[in-house]
Short mmCIF file of C-alpha atoms in Angstrom, two decimals:
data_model
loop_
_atom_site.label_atom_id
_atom_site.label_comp_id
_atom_site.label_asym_id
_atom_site.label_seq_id
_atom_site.Cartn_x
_atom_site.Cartn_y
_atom_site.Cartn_z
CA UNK A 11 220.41 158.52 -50.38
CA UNK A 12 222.10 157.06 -53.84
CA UNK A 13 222.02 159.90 -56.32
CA UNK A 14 220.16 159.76 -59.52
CA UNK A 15 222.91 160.56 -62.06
CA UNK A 16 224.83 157.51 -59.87
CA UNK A 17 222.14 155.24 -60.82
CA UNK A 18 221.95 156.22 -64.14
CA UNK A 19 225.57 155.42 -64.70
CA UNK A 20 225.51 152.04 -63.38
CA UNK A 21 223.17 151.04 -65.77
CA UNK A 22 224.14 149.77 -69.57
CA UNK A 23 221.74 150.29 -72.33
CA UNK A 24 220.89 146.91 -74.06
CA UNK A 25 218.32 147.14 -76.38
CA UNK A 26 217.59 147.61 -80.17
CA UNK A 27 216.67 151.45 -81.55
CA UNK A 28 212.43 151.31 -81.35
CA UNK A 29 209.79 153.05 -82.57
CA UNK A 30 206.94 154.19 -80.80
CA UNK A 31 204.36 152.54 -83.38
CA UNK A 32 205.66 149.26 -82.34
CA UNK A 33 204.00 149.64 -78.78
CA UNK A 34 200.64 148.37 -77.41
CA UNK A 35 199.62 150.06 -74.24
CA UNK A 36 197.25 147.97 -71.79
CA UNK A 37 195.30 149.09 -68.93
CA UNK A 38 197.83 149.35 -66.65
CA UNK A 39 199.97 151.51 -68.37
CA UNK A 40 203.05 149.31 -69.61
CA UNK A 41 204.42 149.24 -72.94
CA UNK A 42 205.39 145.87 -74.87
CA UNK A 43 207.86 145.34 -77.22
CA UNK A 44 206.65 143.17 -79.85
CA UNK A 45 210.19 143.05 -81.83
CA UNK A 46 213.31 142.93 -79.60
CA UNK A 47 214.32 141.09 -76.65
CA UNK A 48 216.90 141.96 -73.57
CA UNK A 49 220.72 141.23 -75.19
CA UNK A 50 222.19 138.23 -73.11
CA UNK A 51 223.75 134.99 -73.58
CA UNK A 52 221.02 132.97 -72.73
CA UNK A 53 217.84 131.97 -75.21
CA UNK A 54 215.44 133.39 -73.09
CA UNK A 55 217.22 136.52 -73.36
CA UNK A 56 216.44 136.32 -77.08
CA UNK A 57 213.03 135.69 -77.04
CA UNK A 58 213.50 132.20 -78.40
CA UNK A 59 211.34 129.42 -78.01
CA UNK A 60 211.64 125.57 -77.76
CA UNK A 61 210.33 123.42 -80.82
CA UNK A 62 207.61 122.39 -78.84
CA UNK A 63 206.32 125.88 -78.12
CA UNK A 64 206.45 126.75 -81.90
CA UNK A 65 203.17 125.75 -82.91
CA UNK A 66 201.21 127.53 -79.50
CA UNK A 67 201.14 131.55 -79.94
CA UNK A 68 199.97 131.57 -76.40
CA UNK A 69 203.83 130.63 -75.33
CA UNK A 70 204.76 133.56 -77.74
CA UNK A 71 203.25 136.37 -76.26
CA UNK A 72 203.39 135.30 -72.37
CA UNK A 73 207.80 135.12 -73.24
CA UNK A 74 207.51 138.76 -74.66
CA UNK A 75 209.65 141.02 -71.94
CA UNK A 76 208.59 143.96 -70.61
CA UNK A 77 210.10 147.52 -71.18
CA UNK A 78 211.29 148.83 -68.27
CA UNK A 79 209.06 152.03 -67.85
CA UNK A 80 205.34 152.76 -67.33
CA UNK A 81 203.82 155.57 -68.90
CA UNK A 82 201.35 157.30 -65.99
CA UNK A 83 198.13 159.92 -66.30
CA UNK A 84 197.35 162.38 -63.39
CA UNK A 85 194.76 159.22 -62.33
CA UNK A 86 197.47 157.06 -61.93
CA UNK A 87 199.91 159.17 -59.87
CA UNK A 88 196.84 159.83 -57.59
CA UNK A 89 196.07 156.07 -57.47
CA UNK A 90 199.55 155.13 -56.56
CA UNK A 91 199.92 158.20 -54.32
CA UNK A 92 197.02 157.14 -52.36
CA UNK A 93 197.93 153.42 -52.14
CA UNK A 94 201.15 154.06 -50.79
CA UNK A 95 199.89 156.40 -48.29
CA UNK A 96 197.43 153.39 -47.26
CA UNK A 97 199.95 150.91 -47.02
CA UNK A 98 202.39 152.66 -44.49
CA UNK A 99 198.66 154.13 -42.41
CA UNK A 100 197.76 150.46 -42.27
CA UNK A 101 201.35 149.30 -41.32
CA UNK A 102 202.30 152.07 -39.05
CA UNK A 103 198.57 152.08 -37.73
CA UNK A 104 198.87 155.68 -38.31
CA UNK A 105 196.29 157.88 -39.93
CA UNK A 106 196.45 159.23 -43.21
CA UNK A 107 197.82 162.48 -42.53
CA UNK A 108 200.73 161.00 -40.77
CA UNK A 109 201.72 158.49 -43.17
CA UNK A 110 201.46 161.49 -45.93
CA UNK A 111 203.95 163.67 -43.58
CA UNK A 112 206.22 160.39 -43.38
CA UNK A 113 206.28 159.77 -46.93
CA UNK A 114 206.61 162.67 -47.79
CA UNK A 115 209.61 163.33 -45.64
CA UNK A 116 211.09 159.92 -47.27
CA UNK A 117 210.40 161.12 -50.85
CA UNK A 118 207.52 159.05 -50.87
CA UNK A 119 209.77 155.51 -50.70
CA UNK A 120 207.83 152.99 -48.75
CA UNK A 121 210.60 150.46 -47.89
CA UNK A 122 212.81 153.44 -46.11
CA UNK A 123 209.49 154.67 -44.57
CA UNK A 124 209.02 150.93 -42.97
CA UNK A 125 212.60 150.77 -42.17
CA UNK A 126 213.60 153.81 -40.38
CA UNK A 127 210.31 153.31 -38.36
CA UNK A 128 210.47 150.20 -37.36
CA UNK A 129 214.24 150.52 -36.54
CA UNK A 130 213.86 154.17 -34.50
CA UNK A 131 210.51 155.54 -33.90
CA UNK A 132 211.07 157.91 -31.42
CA UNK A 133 214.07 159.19 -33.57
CA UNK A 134 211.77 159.05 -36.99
CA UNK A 135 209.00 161.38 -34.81
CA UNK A 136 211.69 163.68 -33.59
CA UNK A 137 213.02 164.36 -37.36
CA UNK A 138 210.23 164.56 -38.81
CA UNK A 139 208.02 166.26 -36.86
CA UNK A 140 205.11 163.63 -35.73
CA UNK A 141 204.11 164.41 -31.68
CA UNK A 142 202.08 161.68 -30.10
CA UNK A 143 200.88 164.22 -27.63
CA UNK A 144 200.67 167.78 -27.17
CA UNK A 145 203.61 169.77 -25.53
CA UNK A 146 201.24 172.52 -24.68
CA UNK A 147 197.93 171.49 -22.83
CA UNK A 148 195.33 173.90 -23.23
CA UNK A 149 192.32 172.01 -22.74
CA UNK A 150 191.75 173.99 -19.67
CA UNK A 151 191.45 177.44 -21.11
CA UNK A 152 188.25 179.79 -22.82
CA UNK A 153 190.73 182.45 -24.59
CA UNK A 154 193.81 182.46 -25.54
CA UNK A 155 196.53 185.36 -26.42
CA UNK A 156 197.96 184.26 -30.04
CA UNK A 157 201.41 184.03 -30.00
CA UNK A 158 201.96 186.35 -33.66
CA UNK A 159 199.27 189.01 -33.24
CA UNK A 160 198.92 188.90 -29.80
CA UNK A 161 194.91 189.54 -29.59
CA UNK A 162 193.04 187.90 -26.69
CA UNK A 163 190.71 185.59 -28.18
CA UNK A 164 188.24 182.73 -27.50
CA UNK A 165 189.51 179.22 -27.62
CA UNK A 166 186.85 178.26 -30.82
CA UNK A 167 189.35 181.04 -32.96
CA UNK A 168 192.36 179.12 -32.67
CA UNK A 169 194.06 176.37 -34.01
CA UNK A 170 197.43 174.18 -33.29
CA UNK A 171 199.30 171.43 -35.32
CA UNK A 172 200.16 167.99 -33.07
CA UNK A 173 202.37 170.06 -30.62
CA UNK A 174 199.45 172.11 -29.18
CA UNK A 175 200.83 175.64 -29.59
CA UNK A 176 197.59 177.85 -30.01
CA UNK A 177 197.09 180.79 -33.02
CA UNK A 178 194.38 182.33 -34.16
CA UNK A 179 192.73 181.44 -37.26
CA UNK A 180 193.75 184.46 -38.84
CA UNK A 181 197.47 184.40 -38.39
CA UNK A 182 197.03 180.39 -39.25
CA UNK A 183 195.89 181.44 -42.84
CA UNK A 184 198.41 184.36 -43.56
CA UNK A 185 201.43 181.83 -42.01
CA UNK A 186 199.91 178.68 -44.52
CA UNK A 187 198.71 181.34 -47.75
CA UNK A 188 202.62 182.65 -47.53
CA UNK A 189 204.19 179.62 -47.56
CA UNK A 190 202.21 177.83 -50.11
CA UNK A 191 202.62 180.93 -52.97
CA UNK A 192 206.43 180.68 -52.23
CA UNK A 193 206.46 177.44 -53.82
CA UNK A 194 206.72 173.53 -52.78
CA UNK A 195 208.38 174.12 -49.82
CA UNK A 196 205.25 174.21 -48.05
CA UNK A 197 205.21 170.66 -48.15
CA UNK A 198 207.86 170.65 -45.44
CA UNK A 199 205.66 173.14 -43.11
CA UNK A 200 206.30 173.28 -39.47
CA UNK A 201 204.81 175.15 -36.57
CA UNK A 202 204.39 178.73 -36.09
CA UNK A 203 206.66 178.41 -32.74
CA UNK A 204 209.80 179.18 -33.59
CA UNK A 205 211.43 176.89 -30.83
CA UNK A 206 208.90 174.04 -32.22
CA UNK A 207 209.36 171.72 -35.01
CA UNK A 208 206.19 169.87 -35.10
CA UNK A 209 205.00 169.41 -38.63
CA UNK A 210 202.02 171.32 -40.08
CA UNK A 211 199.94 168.25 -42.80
CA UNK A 212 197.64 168.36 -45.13
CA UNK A 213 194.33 168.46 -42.51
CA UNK A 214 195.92 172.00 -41.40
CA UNK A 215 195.58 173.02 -44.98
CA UNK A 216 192.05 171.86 -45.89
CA UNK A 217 190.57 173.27 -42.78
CA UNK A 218 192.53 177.20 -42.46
CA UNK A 219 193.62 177.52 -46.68
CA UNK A 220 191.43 179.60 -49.23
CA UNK A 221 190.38 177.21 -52.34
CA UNK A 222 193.19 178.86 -54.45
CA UNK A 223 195.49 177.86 -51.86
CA UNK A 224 194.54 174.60 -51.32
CA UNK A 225 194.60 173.56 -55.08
CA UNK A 226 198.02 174.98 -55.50
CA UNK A 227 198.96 172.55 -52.09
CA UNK A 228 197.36 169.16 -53.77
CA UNK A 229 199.33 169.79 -56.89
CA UNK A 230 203.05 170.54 -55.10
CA UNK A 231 201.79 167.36 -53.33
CA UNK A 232 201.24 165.46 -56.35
CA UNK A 233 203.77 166.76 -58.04
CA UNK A 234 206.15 165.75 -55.29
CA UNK A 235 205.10 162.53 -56.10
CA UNK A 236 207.05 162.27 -59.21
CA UNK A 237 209.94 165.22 -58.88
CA UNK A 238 211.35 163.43 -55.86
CA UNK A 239 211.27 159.73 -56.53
CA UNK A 240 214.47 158.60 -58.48
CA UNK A 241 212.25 156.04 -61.00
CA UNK A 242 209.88 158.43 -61.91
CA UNK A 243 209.79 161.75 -64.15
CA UNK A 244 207.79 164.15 -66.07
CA UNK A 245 207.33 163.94 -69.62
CA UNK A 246 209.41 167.06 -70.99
CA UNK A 247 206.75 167.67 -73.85
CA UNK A 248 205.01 171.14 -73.65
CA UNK A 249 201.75 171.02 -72.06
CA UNK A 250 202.04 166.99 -71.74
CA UNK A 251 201.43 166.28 -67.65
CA UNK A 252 202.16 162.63 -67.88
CA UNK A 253 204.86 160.69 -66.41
CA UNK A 254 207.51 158.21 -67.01
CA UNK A 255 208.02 155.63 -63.82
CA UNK A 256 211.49 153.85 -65.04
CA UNK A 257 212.70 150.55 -63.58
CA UNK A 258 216.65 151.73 -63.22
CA UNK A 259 218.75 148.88 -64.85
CA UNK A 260 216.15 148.37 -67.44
CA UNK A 261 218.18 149.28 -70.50
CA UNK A 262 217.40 151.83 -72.99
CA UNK A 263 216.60 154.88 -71.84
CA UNK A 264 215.09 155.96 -75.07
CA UNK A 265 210.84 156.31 -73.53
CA UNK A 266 208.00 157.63 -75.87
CA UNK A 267 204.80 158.83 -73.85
CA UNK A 268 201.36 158.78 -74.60
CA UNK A 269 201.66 162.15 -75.99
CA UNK A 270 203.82 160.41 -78.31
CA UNK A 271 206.99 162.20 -77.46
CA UNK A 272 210.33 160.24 -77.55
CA UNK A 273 212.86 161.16 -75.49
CA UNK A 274 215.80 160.41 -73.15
CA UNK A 275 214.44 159.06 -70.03
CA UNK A 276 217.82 159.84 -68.02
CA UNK A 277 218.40 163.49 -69.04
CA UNK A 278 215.62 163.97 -70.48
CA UNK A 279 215.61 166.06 -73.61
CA UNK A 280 214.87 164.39 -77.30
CA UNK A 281 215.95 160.72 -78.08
CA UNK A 282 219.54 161.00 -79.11
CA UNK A 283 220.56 157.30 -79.39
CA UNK A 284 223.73 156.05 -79.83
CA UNK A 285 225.55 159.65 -78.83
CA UNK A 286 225.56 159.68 -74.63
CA UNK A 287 223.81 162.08 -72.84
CA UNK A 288 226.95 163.40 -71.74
CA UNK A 289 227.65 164.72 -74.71
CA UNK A 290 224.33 166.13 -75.81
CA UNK A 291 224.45 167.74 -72.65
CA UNK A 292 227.33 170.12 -73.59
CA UNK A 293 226.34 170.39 -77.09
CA UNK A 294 223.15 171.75 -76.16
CA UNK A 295 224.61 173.94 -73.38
CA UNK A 296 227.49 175.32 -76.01
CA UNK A 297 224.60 175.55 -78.66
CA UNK A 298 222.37 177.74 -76.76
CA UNK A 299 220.99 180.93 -77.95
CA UNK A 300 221.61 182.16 -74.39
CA UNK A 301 225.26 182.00 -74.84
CA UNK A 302 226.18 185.10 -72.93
CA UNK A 303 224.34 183.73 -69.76
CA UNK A 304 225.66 180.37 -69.71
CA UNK A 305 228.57 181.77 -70.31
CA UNK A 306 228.04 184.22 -67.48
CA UNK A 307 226.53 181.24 -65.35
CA UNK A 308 230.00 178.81 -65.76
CA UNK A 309 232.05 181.81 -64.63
CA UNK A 310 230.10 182.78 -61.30
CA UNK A 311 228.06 180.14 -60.02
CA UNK A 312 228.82 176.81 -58.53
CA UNK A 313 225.99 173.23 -58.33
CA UNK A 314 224.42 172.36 -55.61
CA UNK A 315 226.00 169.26 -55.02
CA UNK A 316 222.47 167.46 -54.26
CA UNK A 317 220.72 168.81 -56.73
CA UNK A 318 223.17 170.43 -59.42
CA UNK A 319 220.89 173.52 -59.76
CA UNK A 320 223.65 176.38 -60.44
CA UNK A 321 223.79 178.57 -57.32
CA UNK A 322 225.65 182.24 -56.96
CA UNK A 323 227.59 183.29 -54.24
CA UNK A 324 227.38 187.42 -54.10
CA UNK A 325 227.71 188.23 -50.31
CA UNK A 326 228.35 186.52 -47.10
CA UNK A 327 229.89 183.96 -45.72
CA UNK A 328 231.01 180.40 -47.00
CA UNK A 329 227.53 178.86 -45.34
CA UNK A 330 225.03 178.25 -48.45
CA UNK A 331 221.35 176.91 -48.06
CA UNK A 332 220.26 175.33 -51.38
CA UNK A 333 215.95 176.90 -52.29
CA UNK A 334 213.43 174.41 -50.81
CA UNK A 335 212.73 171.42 -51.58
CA UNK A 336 216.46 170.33 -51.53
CA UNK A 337 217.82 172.53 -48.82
CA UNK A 338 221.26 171.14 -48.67
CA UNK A 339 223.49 173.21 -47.13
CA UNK A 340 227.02 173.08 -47.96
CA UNK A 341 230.31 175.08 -47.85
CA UNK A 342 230.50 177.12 -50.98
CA UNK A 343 234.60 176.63 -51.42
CA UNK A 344 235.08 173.16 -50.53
CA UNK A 345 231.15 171.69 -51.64
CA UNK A 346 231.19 169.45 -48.70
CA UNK A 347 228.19 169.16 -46.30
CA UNK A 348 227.80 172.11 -43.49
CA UNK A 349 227.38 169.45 -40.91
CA UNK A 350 231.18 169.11 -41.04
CA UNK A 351 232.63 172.42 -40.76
CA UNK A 352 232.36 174.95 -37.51
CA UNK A 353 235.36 176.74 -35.81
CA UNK A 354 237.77 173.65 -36.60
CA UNK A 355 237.46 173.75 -40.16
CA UNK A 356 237.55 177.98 -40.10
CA UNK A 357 234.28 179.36 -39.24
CA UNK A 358 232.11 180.63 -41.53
CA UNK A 359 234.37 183.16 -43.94
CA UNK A 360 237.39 180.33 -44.75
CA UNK A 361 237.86 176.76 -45.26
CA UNK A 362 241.06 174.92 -43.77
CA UNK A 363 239.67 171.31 -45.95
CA UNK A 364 239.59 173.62 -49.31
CA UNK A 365 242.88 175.44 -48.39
CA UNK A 366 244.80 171.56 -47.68
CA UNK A 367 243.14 170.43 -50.98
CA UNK A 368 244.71 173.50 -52.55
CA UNK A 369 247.95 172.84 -51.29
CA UNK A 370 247.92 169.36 -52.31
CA UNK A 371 246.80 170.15 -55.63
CA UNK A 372 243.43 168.33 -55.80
CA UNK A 373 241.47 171.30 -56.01
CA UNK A 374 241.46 173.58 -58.99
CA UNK A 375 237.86 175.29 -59.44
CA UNK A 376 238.67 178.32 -60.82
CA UNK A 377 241.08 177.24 -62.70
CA UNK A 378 238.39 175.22 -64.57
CA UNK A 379 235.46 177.74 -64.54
CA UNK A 380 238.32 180.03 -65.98
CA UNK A 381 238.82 177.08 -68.59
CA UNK A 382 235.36 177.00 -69.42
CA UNK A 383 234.76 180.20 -70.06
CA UNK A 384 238.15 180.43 -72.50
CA UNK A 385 236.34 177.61 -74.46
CA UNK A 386 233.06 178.76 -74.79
CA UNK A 387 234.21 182.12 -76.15
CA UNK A 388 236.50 180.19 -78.54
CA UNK A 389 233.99 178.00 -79.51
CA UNK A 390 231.24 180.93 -79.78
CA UNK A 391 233.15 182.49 -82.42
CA UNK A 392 233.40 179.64 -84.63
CA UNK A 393 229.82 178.74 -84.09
CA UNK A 394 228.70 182.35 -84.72
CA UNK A 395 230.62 182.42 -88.37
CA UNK A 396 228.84 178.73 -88.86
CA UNK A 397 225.11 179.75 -87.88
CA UNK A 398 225.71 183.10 -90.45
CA UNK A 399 227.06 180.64 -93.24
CA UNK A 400 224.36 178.29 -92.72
CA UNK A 401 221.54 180.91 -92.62
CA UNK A 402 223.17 182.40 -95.51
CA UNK A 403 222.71 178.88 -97.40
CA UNK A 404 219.13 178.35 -96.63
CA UNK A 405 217.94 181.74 -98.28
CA UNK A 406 220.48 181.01 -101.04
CA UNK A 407 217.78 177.72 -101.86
CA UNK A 408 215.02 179.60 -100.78
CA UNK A 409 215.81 182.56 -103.82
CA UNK A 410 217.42 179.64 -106.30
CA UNK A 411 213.86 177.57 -105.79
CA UNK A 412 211.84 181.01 -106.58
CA UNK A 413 213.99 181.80 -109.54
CA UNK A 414 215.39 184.92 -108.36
#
């Protein structure tokens, strides 16, 4: 899968500072730029128009580009949630559930849902957890002993996912109830069994789940929708719960919402045209009122290298499972996938790829982290004496303006 931040990078920022007064928004949700044209070479990159087309406003409007974003409401993530899920049941000839468990597994992209399917079924099932029939036939039984509480019951108090394995209805609820208050990982459910990797969907939910539970499952599912496409995000404004569905290689990254909130589609915090987001990145990480933990968090902790969220290491071995949803596990002294280490490359408490790396120079972490923290002290202590002269200043006007 092609990172986000890789994207992002690829992509060159071509359009004019904008407003967002200078924005109509239609039915469907897109934005118009009634001022500025795409940069290129050609006319038609600059919005111009042949003499002939002068005189008709009609040829006017309909060569008026696009932004590259949509802003969406809760009713439009639904909408397109539920479309997609349509279009790979109706492809697949699946049912609903399924497609949702496949889409879900795909971060909800449609093409690589068609693709891998159509390429490897039996391989696509196997990963992600689809049975086409029962491994465990029970259709012959009138009680059952469940497999977690081990209480002889009749067959109408159990349930099973597509794999057959029978639990009561009680140990169903506490399994589902669990998983969905520890967070979104319930999205990636799987049977009870430990041996058994048959995906639990959203019909196992609606029919064992309290209410509470079941409304905290539809919104990790919606929210899903958004946090793990690559074109889409939330709008960072408090309480705002729209999104922002970005066609990568559009230009600007500058977005307002509906909320009216302009801000930096790629990292996401307040428009900050023409300084890079790079930079406003560190500035905001050096200028943070939390200085002692980030300063804490650059000496001890390491990224994830899917998802970047800083991770510490305080016991154990070199073997590191990023929280749910990402889940990539790595090894913590080299940052490399898992998949490629075992007893060749070590075991689990060393690292023969970091140690060669070492050797041949290419790999100075804590070297850096030491770095880091060296300049954030230095700069802390300059910034400190700046805040307390500028606070300083500001009651100095407040007292002169009073007359004191």
């Amino acid at each position: 899968m092609v990172s986000e931040d890789n994207v992002i990078e690829d992509s060159v920022s071509v359009e004019d500072d904008f407003d967002g007064d200078d924005y109509d928004y239609d039915d469907g949700g897109d934005y118009y730029d009634d001022d500025y044209g795409d940069a290129g070479d050609d006319d038609d990159d600059y919005c111009l128009v042949e003499d002939d087309d002068v005189d008709d406003p009609g040829a006017m409007v309909s060569r008026r580009p696009k932004l590259g974003y949509t802003v969406l409401q809760e009713a439009d993530i639904k909408q397109r949630q539920e479309d997609d899920i349509s279009k790979v049941s109706t492809v697949l000839s699946l049912s609903q559930v399924e497609a949702t468990i496949l889409l879900r597994h795909y971060n909800w992209n449609v093409n690589e849902v068609h693709d891998e399917w159509f390429s490897d079924e039996e391989r696509v099932r196997k990963s992600v957890g689809l049975f086409e029939r029962p491994v465990v036939d029970v259709s012959y039984a009138n009680e059952f002993t469940c497999g977690i509480c081990f209480d002889l019951l009749p067959c109408d108090n159990f349930a099973s996912a597509s794999c057959g394995h029978p639990f009561c209805w009680e140990c169903w609820q506490g399994y589902i109830c669990t998983s969905i208050n520890d967070g979104p990982g319930c999205l990636l459910l799987r049977c009870p069994e430990p041996s058994c990797k048959a995906a639990v969907g959203p019909d196992m939910i609606d029919k064992l789940a309290p209410c509470e539970e079941k409304e905290k499952y539809s919104q990790f599912l919606l929210r899903s929708y958004i946090e793990d496409n690559r074109e889409a995000k939330w709008c960072p404004a408090p309480g705002c719960e729209n999104a922002v569905n970005f066609a990568v290689g559009g230009g600007d990254f500058d977005v307002t919402c509906l909320c009216s909130y302009r801000f930096c589609w790629n990292c996401t915090v307040e428009a900050h045209r023409p300084v890079d987001c790079e930079t406003v990145t560190k500035w905001m990480l050096k200028n943070s009122v939390d200085g002692e933990n980030v300063n804490w968090i650059l000496h001890n902790s390491k990224t994830c290298p899917k998802c970047k969220r800083p991770i510490e290491k305080n016991q154990g071995c070199m073997h590191m499972t990023c929280t749910p949803p990402c889940s990539y596990e790595f090894c913590w002294l080299c940052l490399r996938a898992w998949s490629s280490h075992g007893l060749a490359t070590g075991g689990f408490y060393s690292c023969n790829v970091y140690e060669a790396e070492m050797q041949k120079g290419n790999v100075d972490a804590e070297m850096r982290r030491e770095m880091a923290k060296n300049s954030f002290e230095k700069y802390t202590h300059y910034y400190e004496r700046w805040a307390s002269n500028q606070s300083v200043r500001r009651f100095s006007l407040i007292f002169h303006c009073m007359g004191l």
